C-alpha atoms as a printed R data frame, in Angstrom:
    type eleno elety resid chain resno       x      y      z
1   ATOM     1    CA   UNK     A     1 228.389 67.512 70.366
2   ATOM     2    CA   UNK     A     2 226.659 66.747 67.085
3   ATOM     3    CA   UNK     A     3 229.798 67.818 65.201
4   ATOM     4    CA   UNK     A     4 231.794 65.326 67.221
5   ATOM     5    CA   UNK     A     5 229.434 62.519 66.247
6   ATOM     6    CA   UNK     A     6 229.611 63.615 62.605
7   ATOM     7    CA   UNK     A     7 233.402 63.541 62.730
8   ATOM     8    CA   UNK     A     8 233.495 59.939 63.928
9   ATOM     9    CA   UNK     A     9 230.688 58.929 61.602
10  ATOM    10    CA   UNK     A    10 232.562 60.239 58.579
11  ATOM    11    CA   UNK     A    11 231.661 58.074 55.581
12  ATOM    12    CA   UNK     A    12 234.514 56.445 53.707
13  ATOM    13    CA   UNK     A    13 234.745 55.684 50.021
14  ATOM    14    CA   UNK     A    14 235.893 52.135 50.755
15  ATOM    15    CA   UNK     A    15 233.311 50.393 52.987
16  ATOM    16    CA   UNK     A    16 234.556 49.630 56.499
17  ATOM    17    CA   UNK     A    17 234.289 45.806 56.147
18  ATOM    18    CA   UNK     A    18 236.490 46.023 53.040
19  ATOM    19    CA   UNK     A    19 239.008 48.217 54.900
20  ATOM    20    CA   UNK     A    20 239.088 45.677 57.737
21  ATOM    21    CA   UNK     A    21 239.539 42.774 55.302
22  ATOM    22    CA   UNK     A    22 242.398 44.547 53.497
23  ATOM    23    CA   UNK     A    23 244.228 45.323 56.742
24  ATOM    24    CA   UNK     A    24 243.671 41.787 58.044
25  ATOM    25    CA   UNK     A    25 244.980 40.277 54.814
26  ATOM    26    CA   UNK     A    26 248.018 42.584 54.964
27  ATOM    27    CA   UNK     A    27 248.725 41.382 58.505
28  ATOM    28    CA   UNK     A    28 248.436 37.743 57.412
29  ATOM    29    CA   UNK     A    29 250.782 38.224 54.449
30  ATOM    30    CA   UNK     A    30 253.224 40.218 56.580
31  ATOM    31    CA   UNK     A    31 253.095 37.479 59.229
32  ATOM    32    CA   UNK     A    32 253.867 34.802 56.634
33  ATOM    33    CA   UNK     A    33 256.987 36.635 55.493
34  ATOM    34    CA   UNK     A    34 257.983 37.600 59.026
35  ATOM    35    CA   UNK     A    35 257.525 34.058 60.309
36  ATOM    36    CA   UNK     A    36 260.046 32.789 57.774
37  ATOM    37    CA   UNK     A    37 262.604 35.349 58.988
38  ATOM    38    CA   UNK     A    38 261.774 34.627 62.646
39  ATOM    39    CA   UNK     A    39 262.103 30.882 62.063
40  ATOM    40    CA   UNK     A    40 265.629 31.421 60.743
41  ATOM    41    CA   UNK     A    41 266.472 33.632 63.744
42  ATOM    42    CA   UNK     A    42 267.099 36.621 61.527
43  ATOM    43    CA   UNK     A    43 266.597 40.264 62.480
44  ATOM    44    CA   UNK     A    44 263.252 41.921 61.662
45  ATOM    45    CA   UNK     A    45 260.916 39.011 62.131
46  ATOM    46    CA   UNK     A    46 257.218 38.454 62.625
47  ATOM    47    CA   UNK     A    47 256.144 41.679 64.330
48  ATOM    48    CA   UNK     A    48 258.255 43.936 62.135
49  ATOM    49    CA   UNK     A    49 256.933 42.464 58.897
50  ATOM    50    CA   UNK     A    50 253.339 42.641 60.139
51  ATOM    51    CA   UNK     A    51 253.798 46.294 61.120
52  ATOM    52    CA   UNK     A    52 255.424 47.192 57.799
53  ATOM    53    CA   UNK     A    53 252.739 45.412 55.772
54  ATOM    54    CA   UNK     A    54 249.785 46.837 57.726
55  ATOM    55    CA   UNK     A    55 251.262 50.354 57.719
56  ATOM    56    CA   UNK     A    56 251.762 50.204 53.959
57  ATOM    57    CA   UNK     A    57 248.204 48.880 53.504
58  ATOM    58    CA   UNK     A    58 246.905 51.738 55.634
59  ATOM    59    CA   UNK     A    59 248.700 54.229 53.398
60  ATOM    60    CA   UNK     A    60 247.202 52.501 50.356
61  ATOM    61    CA   UNK     A    61 243.693 52.811 51.794
62  ATOM    62    CA   UNK     A    62 244.340 56.433 52.769
63  ATOM    63    CA   UNK     A    63 245.377 57.129 49.188
64  ATOM    64    CA   UNK     A    64 242.002 55.916 47.907
65  ATOM    65    CA   UNK     A    65 240.193 57.935 50.557
66  ATOM    66    CA   UNK     A    66 242.177 61.110 49.780
67  ATOM    67    CA   UNK     A    67 241.435 60.824 46.072
68  ATOM    68    CA   UNK     A    68 237.699 60.628 46.789
69  ATOM    69    CA   UNK     A    69 237.510 63.061 49.727
70  ATOM    70    CA   UNK     A    70 235.360 66.138 48.975
71  ATOM    71    CA   UNK     A    71 237.974 68.486 50.447
72  ATOM    72    CA   UNK     A    72 240.443 67.397 47.738
73  ATOM    73    CA   UNK     A    73 238.010 67.774 44.841
74  ATOM    74    CA   UNK     A    74 238.696 71.494 44.451
75  ATOM    75    CA   UNK     A    75 240.502 72.762 41.365
76  ATOM    76    CA   UNK     A    76 243.241 74.290 43.526
77  ATOM    77    CA   UNK     A    77 244.149 70.901 45.052
78  ATOM    78    CA   UNK     A    78 246.079 68.323 43.067
79  ATOM    79    CA   UNK     A    79 246.327 64.780 44.343
80  ATOM    80    CA   UNK     A    80 248.974 62.431 42.969
81  ATOM    81    CA   UNK     A    81 248.432 58.929 44.378
82  ATOM    82    CA   UNK     A    82 251.769 57.616 43.134
83  ATOM    83    CA   UNK     A    83 253.504 59.931 45.629
84  ATOM    84    CA   UNK     A    84 252.091 57.891 48.490
85  ATOM    85    CA   UNK     A    85 253.529 54.723 46.963
86  ATOM    86    CA   UNK     A    86 256.875 56.492 46.555
87  ATOM    87    CA   UNK     A    87 256.805 57.691 50.167
88  ATOM    88    CA   UNK     A    88 255.998 54.209 51.489
89  ATOM    89    CA   UNK     A    89 258.769 52.755 49.335
90  ATOM    90    CA   UNK     A    90 261.304 55.268 50.651
91  ATOM    91    CA   UNK     A    91 260.193 54.823 54.259
92  ATOM    92    CA   UNK     A    92 260.359 51.050 54.165
93  ATOM    93    CA   UNK     A    93 263.713 51.182 52.353
94  ATOM    94    CA   UNK     A    94 265.025 53.325 55.209
95  ATOM    95    CA   UNK     A    95 263.859 50.732 57.759
96  ATOM    96    CA   UNK     A    96 265.208 47.861 55.675
97  ATOM    97    CA   UNK     A    97 268.598 49.537 55.366
98  ATOM    98    CA   UNK     A    98 268.831 49.426 59.145
99  ATOM    99    CA   UNK     A    99 268.860 45.612 59.038
100 ATOM   100    CA   UNK     A   100 271.847 45.449 56.683
101 ATOM   101    CA   UNK     A   101 275.249 45.220 58.357
102 ATOM   102    CA   UNK     A   102 278.769 44.976 57.000
103 ATOM   103    CA   UNK     A   103 281.009 43.057 59.369
104 ATOM   104    CA   UNK     A   104 284.315 41.267 58.871
105 ATOM   105    CA   UNK     A   105 284.127 41.798 55.124
106 ATOM   106    CA   UNK     A   106 280.677 40.209 54.852
107 ATOM   107    CA   UNK     A   107 277.213 41.643 54.307
108 ATOM   108    CA   UNK     A   108 274.508 40.453 56.711
109 ATOM   109    CA   UNK     A   109 270.784 41.140 56.648
110 ATOM   110    CA   UNK     A   110 270.358 41.807 52.940
111 ATOM   111    CA   UNK     A   111 267.634 39.172 52.540
112 ATOM   112    CA   UNK     A   112 265.812 40.472 55.611
113 ATOM   113    CA   UNK     A   113 265.975 44.021 54.240
114 ATOM   114    CA   UNK     A   114 264.643 42.871 50.886
115 ATOM   115    CA   UNK     A   115 261.849 40.990 52.649
116 ATOM   116    CA   UNK     A   116 260.847 44.126 54.559
117 ATOM   117    CA   UNK     A   117 260.837 46.122 51.333
118 ATOM   118    CA   UNK     A   118 258.633 43.526 49.673
119 ATOM   119    CA   UNK     A   119 256.346 43.492 52.739
120 ATOM   120    CA   UNK     A   120 255.788 47.188 52.143
121 ATOM   121    CA   UNK     A   121 254.900 46.565 48.508
122 ATOM   122    CA   UNK     A   122 252.547 43.732 49.475
123 ATOM   123    CA   UNK     A   123 250.923 46.007 52.040
124 ATOM   124    CA   UNK     A   124 250.327 48.731 49.460
125 ATOM   125    CA   UNK     A   125 248.824 46.126 47.126
126 ATOM   126    CA   UNK     A   126 246.473 44.967 49.910
127 ATOM   127    CA   UNK     A   127 245.499 48.530 50.730
128 ATOM   128    CA   UNK     A   128 244.679 49.266 47.102
129 ATOM   129    CA   UNK     A   129 242.632 46.077 46.825
130 ATOM   130    CA   UNK     A   130 245.066 44.267 44.550
131 ATOM   131    CA   UNK     A   131 244.675 40.948 46.375
132 ATOM   132    CA   UNK     A   132 246.121 38.821 43.591
133 ATOM   133    CA   UNK     A   133 249.312 40.872 43.411
134 ATOM   134    CA   UNK     A   134 249.723 40.691 47.195
135 ATOM   135    CA   UNK     A   135 249.051 36.940 47.330
136 ATOM   136    CA   UNK     A   136 251.412 36.144 44.466
137 ATOM   137    CA   UNK     A   137 254.130 38.385 45.909
138 ATOM   138    CA   UNK     A   138 253.836 36.642 49.272
139 ATOM   139    CA   UNK     A   139 253.906 33.202 47.679
140 ATOM   140    CA   UNK     A   140 256.973 34.039 45.604
141 ATOM   141    CA   UNK     A   141 258.912 35.453 48.550
142 ATOM   142    CA   UNK     A   142 258.146 32.342 50.597
143 ATOM   143    CA   UNK     A   143 259.276 30.116 47.739
144 ATOM   144    CA   UNK     A   144 262.453 32.157 47.264
145 ATOM   145    CA   UNK     A   145 263.197 32.301 50.980
146 ATOM   146    CA   UNK     A   146 262.351 28.674 51.672
147 ATOM   147    CA   UNK     A   147 262.896 26.368 48.736
148 ATOM   148    CA   UNK     A   148 265.618 28.336 47.001
149 ATOM   149    CA   UNK     A   149 267.421 28.898 50.300
150 ATOM   150    CA   UNK     A   150 267.503 25.166 50.959
151 ATOM   151    CA   UNK     A   151 268.574 24.370 47.401
152 ATOM   152    CA   UNK     A   152 271.331 26.999 47.353
153 ATOM   153    CA   UNK     A   153 272.784 25.937 50.677
154 ATOM   154    CA   UNK     A   154 272.604 22.214 49.986
155 ATOM   155    CA   UNK     A   155 274.196 22.597 46.566
156 ATOM   156    CA   UNK     A   156 276.838 25.098 47.692
157 ATOM   157    CA   UNK     A   157 275.823 27.817 45.218
158 ATOM   158    CA   UNK     A   158 274.634 31.322 45.958
159 ATOM   159    CA   UNK     A   159 275.173 32.421 49.521
160 ATOM   160    CA   UNK     A   160 277.632 30.580 51.740
161 ATOM   161    CA   UNK     A   161 276.835 26.894 52.116
162 ATOM   162    CA   UNK     A   162 276.143 25.636 55.602
163 ATOM   163    CA   UNK     A   163 273.690 26.388 58.334
164 ATOM   164    CA   UNK     A   164 272.548 29.960 58.658
165 ATOM   165    CA   UNK     A   165 273.482 31.301 62.066
166 ATOM   166    CA   UNK     A   166 272.253 34.552 63.517
167 ATOM   167    CA   UNK     A   167 274.781 37.264 64.236
168 ATOM   168    CA   UNK     A   168 275.512 37.750 67.907
169 ATOM   169    CA   UNK     A   169 275.496 41.150 69.591
170 ATOM   170    CA   UNK     A   170 279.253 40.781 69.876
171 ATOM   171    CA   UNK     A   171 279.575 40.490 66.072
172 ATOM   172    CA   UNK     A   172 277.423 43.567 65.561
173 ATOM   173    CA   UNK     A   173 279.187 45.739 68.139
174 ATOM   174    CA   UNK     A   174 282.779 44.936 67.093
175 ATOM   175    CA   UNK     A   175 284.337 47.181 64.463
176 ATOM   176    CA   UNK     A   176 285.595 45.313 61.390
177 ATOM   177    CA   UNK     A   177 289.251 44.271 61.484
178 ATOM   178    CA   UNK     A   178 291.527 45.549 58.862
């Protein structure tokens, strides 16, 4: 029984309040990006971006813990923290690719996919304690998604001018003509 208590009382390199703050901040930043996508009725909204950002932050925290864990301090064990970042990047890119559709000669969901990818990067930054990077990344994506979207559509440059309408299930399920 004592071993069980020791297992759950395992000390971490990063103090628990800091871990909680990093995960909470990741959820807030992910929510900010996801809310913008949800507000525009785009796929992969609030919950998805929160999950991606918190998962990536968790992997960032785990990376720090693995580097400092006694079991990985042996000469026979090599730890490369950049591999975790690469794995998160690949995993989130896989999810983001699922939001991109090609229908009727047009690409849909590219901005949502890019937002998910950036949510993963922001999550890793939160997990590693790089608050400034995460905050600036979130701010820039909101500016790009909000202000630049409005400017591009009002001026007729960039993506198609006019109101952004969500794709219906019918659009998604129909094969392209041609």
